[in-house]
Short mmCIF file of C-alpha atoms and ligand atoms in Angstrom, two decimals:
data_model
loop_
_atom_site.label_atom_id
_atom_site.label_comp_id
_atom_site.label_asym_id
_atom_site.label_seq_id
_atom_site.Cartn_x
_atom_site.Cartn_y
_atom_site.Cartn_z
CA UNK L 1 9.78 -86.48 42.27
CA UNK L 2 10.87 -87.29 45.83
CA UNK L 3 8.17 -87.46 48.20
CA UNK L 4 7.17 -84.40 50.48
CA UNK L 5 7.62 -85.52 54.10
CA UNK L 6 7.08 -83.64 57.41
CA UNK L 7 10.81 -82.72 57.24
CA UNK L 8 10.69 -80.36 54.32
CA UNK L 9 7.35 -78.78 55.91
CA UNK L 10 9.46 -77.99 58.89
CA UNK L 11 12.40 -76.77 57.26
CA UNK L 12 9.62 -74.49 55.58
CA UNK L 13 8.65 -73.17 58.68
CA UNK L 14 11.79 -72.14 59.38
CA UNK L 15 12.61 -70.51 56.34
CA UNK L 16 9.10 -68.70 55.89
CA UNK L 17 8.54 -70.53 52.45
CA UNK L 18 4.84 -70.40 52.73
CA UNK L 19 2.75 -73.57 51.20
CA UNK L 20 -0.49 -74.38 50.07
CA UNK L 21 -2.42 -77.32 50.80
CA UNK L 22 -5.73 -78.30 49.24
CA UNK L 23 -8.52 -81.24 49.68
CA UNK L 24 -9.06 -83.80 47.38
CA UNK L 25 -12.06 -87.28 47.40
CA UNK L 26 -10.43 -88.78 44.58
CA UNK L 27 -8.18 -89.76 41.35
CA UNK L 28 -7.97 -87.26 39.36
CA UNK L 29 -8.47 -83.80 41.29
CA UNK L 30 -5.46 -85.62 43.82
CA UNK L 31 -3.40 -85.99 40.43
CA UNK L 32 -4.26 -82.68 39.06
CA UNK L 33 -3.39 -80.85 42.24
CA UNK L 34 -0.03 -83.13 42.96
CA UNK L 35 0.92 -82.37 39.35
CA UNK L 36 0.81 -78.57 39.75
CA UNK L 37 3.06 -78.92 42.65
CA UNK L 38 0.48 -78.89 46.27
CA UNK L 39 2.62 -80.96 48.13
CA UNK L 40 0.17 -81.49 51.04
CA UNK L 41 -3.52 -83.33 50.55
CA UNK L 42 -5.68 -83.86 52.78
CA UNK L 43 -8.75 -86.31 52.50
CA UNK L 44 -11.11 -84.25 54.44
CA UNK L 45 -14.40 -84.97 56.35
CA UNK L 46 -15.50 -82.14 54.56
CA UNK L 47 -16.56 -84.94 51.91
CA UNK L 48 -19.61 -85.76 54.17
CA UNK L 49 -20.46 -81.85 52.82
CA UNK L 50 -19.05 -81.44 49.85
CA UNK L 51 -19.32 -85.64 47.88
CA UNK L 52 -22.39 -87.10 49.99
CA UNK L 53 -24.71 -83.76 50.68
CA UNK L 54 -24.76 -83.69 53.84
CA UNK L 55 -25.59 -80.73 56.26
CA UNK L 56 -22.22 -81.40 58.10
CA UNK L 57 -19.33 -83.85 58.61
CA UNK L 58 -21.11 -86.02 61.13
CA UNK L 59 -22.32 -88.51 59.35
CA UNK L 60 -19.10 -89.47 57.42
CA UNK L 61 -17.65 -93.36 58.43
CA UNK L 62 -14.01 -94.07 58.71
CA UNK L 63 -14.65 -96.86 56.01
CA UNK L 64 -15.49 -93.97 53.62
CA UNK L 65 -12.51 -91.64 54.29
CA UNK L 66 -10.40 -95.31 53.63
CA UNK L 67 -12.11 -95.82 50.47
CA UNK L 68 -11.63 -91.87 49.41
CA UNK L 69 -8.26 -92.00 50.89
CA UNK L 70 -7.32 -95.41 48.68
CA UNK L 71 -8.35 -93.52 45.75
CA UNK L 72 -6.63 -90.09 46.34
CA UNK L 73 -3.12 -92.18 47.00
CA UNK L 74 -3.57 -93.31 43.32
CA UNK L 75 -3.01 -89.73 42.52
CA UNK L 76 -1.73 -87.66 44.80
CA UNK L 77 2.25 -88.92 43.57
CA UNK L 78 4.36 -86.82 45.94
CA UNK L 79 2.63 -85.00 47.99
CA UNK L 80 2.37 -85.56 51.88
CA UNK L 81 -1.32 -87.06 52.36
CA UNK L 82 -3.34 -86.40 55.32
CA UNK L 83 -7.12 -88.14 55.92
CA UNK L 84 -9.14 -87.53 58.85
CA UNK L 85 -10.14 -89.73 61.91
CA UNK L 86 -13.96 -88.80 61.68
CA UNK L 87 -16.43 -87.97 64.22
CA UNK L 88 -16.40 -90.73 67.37
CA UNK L 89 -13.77 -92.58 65.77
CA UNK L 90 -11.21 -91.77 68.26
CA UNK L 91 -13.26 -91.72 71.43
CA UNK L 92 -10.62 -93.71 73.04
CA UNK L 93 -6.73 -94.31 72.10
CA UNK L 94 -7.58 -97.48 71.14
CA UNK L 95 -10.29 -97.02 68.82
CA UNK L 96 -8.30 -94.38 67.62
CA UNK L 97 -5.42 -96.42 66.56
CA UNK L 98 -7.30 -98.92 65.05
CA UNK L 99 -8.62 -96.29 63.12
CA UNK L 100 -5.71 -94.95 62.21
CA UNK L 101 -4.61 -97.92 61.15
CA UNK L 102 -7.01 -98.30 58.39
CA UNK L 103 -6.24 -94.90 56.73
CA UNK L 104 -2.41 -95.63 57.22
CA UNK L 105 -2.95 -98.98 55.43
CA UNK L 106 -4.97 -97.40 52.84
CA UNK L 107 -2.21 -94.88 52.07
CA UNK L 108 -2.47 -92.27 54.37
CA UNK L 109 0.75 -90.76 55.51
CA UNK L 110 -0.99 -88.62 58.42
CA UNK L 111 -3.97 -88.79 60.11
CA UNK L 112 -5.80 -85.41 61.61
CA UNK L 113 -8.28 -85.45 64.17
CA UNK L 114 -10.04 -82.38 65.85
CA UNK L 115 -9.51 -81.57 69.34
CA UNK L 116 -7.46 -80.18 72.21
CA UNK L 117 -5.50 -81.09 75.28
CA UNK L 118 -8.02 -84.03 76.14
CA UNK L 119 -6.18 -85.57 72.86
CA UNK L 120 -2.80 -85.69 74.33
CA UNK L 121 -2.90 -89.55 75.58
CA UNK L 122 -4.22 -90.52 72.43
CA UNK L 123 -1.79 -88.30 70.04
CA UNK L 124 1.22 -90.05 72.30
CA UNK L 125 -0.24 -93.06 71.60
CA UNK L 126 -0.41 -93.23 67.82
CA UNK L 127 2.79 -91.51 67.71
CA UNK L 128 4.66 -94.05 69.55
CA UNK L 129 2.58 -96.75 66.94
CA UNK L 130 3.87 -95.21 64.13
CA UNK L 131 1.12 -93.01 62.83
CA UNK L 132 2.19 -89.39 62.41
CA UNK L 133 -0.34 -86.82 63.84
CA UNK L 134 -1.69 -83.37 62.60
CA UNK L 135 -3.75 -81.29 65.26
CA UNK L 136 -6.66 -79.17 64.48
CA UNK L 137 -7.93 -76.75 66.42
CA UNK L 138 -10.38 -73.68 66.47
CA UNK L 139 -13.75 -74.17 64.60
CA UNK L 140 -13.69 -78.28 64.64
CA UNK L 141 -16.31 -78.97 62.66
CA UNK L 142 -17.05 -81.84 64.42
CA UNK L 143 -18.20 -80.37 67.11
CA UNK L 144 -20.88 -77.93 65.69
CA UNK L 145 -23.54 -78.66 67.64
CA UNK L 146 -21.61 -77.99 70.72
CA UNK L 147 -20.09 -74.51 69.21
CA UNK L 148 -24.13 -74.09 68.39
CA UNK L 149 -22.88 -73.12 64.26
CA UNK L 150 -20.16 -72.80 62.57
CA UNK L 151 -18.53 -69.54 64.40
CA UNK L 152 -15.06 -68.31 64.61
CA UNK L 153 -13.75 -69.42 67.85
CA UNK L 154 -10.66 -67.85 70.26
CA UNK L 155 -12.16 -64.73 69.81
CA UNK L 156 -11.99 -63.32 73.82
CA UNK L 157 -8.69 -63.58 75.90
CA UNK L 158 -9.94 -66.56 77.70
CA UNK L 159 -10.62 -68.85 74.33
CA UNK L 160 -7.15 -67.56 72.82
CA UNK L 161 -4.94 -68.71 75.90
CA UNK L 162 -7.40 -72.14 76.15
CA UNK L 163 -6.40 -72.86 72.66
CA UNK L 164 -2.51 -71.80 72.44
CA UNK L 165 -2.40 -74.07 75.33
CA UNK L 166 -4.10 -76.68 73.45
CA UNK L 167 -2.06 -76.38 70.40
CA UNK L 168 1.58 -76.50 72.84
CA UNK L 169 -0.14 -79.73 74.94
CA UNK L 170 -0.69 -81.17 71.47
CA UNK L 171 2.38 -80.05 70.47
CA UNK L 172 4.22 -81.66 73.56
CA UNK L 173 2.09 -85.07 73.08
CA UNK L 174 3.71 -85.50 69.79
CA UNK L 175 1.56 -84.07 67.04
CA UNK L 176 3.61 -82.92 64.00
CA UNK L 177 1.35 -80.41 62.24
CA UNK L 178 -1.34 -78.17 63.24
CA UNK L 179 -4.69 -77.34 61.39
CA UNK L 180 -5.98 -73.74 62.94
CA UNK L 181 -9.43 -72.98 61.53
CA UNK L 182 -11.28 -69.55 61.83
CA UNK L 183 -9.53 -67.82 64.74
CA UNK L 184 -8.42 -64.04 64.18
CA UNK L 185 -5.62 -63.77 62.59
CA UNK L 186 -3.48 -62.33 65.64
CA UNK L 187 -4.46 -65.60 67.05
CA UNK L 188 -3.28 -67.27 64.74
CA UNK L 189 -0.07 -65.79 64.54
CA UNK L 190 0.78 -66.39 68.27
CA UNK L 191 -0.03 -70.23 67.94
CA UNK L 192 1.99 -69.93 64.72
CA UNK L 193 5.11 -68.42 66.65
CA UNK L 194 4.89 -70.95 69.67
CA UNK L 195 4.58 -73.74 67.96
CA UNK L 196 7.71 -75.77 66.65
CA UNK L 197 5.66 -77.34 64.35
CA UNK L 198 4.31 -76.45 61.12
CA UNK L 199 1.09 -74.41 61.41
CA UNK L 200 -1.59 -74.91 58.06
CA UNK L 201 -4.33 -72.40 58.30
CA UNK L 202 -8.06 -71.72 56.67
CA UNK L 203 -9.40 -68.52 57.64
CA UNK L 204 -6.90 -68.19 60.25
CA UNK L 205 -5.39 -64.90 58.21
CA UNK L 206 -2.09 -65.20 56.46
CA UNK L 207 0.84 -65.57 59.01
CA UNK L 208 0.29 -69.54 59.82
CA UNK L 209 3.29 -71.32 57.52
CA UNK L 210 0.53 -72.74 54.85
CA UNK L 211 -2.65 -72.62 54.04
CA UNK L 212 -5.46 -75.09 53.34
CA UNK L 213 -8.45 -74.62 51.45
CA UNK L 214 -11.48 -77.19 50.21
CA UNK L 215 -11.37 -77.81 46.93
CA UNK L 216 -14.63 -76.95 45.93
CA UNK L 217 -14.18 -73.56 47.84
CA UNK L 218 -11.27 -72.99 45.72
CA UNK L 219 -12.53 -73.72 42.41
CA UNK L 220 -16.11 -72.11 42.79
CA UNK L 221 -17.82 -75.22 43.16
CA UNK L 222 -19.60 -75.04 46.57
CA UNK L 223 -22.98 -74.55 46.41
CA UNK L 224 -24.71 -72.32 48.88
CA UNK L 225 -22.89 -70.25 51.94
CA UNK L 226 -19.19 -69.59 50.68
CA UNK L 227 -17.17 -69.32 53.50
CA UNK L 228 -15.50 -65.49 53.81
CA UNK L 229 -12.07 -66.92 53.89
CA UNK L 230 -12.56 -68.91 50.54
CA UNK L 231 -11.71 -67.79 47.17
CA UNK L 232 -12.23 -68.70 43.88
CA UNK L 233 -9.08 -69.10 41.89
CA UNK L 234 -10.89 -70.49 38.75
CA UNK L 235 -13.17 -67.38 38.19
CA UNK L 236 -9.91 -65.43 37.98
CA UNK L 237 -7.45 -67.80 36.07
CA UNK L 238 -10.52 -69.73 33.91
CA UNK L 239 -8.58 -72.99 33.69
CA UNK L 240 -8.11 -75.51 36.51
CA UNK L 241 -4.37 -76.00 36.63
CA UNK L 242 -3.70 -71.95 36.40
CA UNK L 243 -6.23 -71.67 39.25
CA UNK L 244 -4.22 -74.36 41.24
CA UNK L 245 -1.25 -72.40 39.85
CA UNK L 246 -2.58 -68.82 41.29
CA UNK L 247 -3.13 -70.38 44.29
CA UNK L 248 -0.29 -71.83 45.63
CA UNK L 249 1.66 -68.52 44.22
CA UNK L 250 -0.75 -65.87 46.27
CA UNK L 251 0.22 -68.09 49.52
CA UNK L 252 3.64 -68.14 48.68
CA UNK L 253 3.57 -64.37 48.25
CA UNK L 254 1.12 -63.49 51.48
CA UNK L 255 -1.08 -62.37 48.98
CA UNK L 256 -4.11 -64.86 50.03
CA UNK L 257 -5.49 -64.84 52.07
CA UNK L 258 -6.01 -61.22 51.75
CA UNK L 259 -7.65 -58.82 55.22
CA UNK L 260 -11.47 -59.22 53.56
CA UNK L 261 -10.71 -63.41 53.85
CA UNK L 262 -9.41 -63.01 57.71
CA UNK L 263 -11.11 -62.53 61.01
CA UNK L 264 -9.74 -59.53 63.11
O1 KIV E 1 -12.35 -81.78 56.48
C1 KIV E 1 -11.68 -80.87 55.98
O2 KIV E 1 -11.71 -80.61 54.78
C2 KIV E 1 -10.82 -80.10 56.86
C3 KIV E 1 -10.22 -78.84 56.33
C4 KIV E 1 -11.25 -77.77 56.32
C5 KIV E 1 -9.01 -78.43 57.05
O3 KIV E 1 -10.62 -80.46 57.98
#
């Protein structure tokens, strides 16, 4: 199968061919999900929450997203793979290309990191290196303890216009995809419609061009607070693939997320 690249996410954009996107840690869950046809992975942070326990993604090292990333290229066959720059490992363009690097070598296509316009030097800088960027904006979980919890952010008109300026400046700088996580959906939309780029959206409502979920959110398997946008696919479908299936067909179709998954 020929390799999903930023081009055909972009040419989705334009022709409102919604697509699904999905974390994956490791082997097998990458070559599950890449065999049903998610042609975006991303090796999220979320790991420190979801693999190691912890109570957010703060802890998490870039040598562990490498070795998770190393492992998920093994399997993830086609798709477009994304891994994250964790927390303080892009404090300063340089550490962040060195960074960046690593993941790139260890089979990374993309790396995201979390942030607005203060990112712009440093997204111009790993573009012009080489390493392909995806913004993410909204509730960065890297910075709960400065949002005080994990709370839907952009909701008054100041936030909104701060971030849509964020998300053009990032835009501008050179990033190639955009992560928007629990804004309201009309939000969402306007980023969605000023951006060139390719908008991927968890509980960001269902007009961004694709949509992202964690894994474990979208097979039932995270334990304790489920996130209102999630959704199990397996309790409905009772086998993984069909639940991987289900999924990527309800985002095709606008069908997920659904109003009770979106913030107003
Ligand atoms: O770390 C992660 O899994 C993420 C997604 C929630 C987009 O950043």
């Amino acid at each position: 199968m020929k390799p999903v690249t930023i081009h055909d996410l972009r040419k989705w954009k334009l022709s409102g061919e919604k697509f699904a996107a999905l974390t994956a840690y490791e082997y097998s869950f990458a070559h599950l999900f890449a065999s049903q046809g998610i042609p975006v992975l991303l090796v999220g942070d979320s790991l420190g929450m979801t693999v190691q326990g912890h109570d957010s993604t703060l802890p998490v090292t870039t040598d562990e997203i490498a070795y998770h990333t190393s492992m998920v290229r093994k399997g993830a066959g086609a798709a477009l793979l994304l891994a994250d720059l964790p927390f303080m490992s892009y404090a300063t363009p340089v550490q962040a290309c060195e960074n960046a690097a690593r993941l790139m070598r260890a089979g990374a296509n993309m790396v995201k990191l979390e942030g607005g316009a203060w990112l712009c030097e440093t997204v111009s800088r790993l573009t012009e290196r080489a390493v392909p960027v995806c913004g993410h904006l909204g509730l960065t979980p890297q910075s709960v303890n400065v949002f005080g919890g994990y709370k839907v952010q952009g909701r008054d008109a100041q936030a909104a216009e701060t971030l849509l300026n964020d998300a053009l400046a990032l835009e501008k700088a050179g990033a190639q995809l955009m992560v928007l996580e629990c804004v309201p959906q009309a939000l969402a939309k306007r980023v969605t419609d000023a951006l060139t780029i390719p908008v991927i959206g968890i509980g960001a409502g269902h007009q961004t061009d694709g949509q992202i979920l964690v894994m474990h959110d979208a097979l039932g398997i995270t334990a304790g607070h489920i996130p209102k946008f999630s959704k199990n696919f397996l309790a409905e479908t009772g086998d993984i693939r069909e639940a991987v299936q289900l999924y990527i067909r309800q985002v095709a179709e606008g069908s997920y997320p659904a109003p009770e998954h979106s913030f107003q």
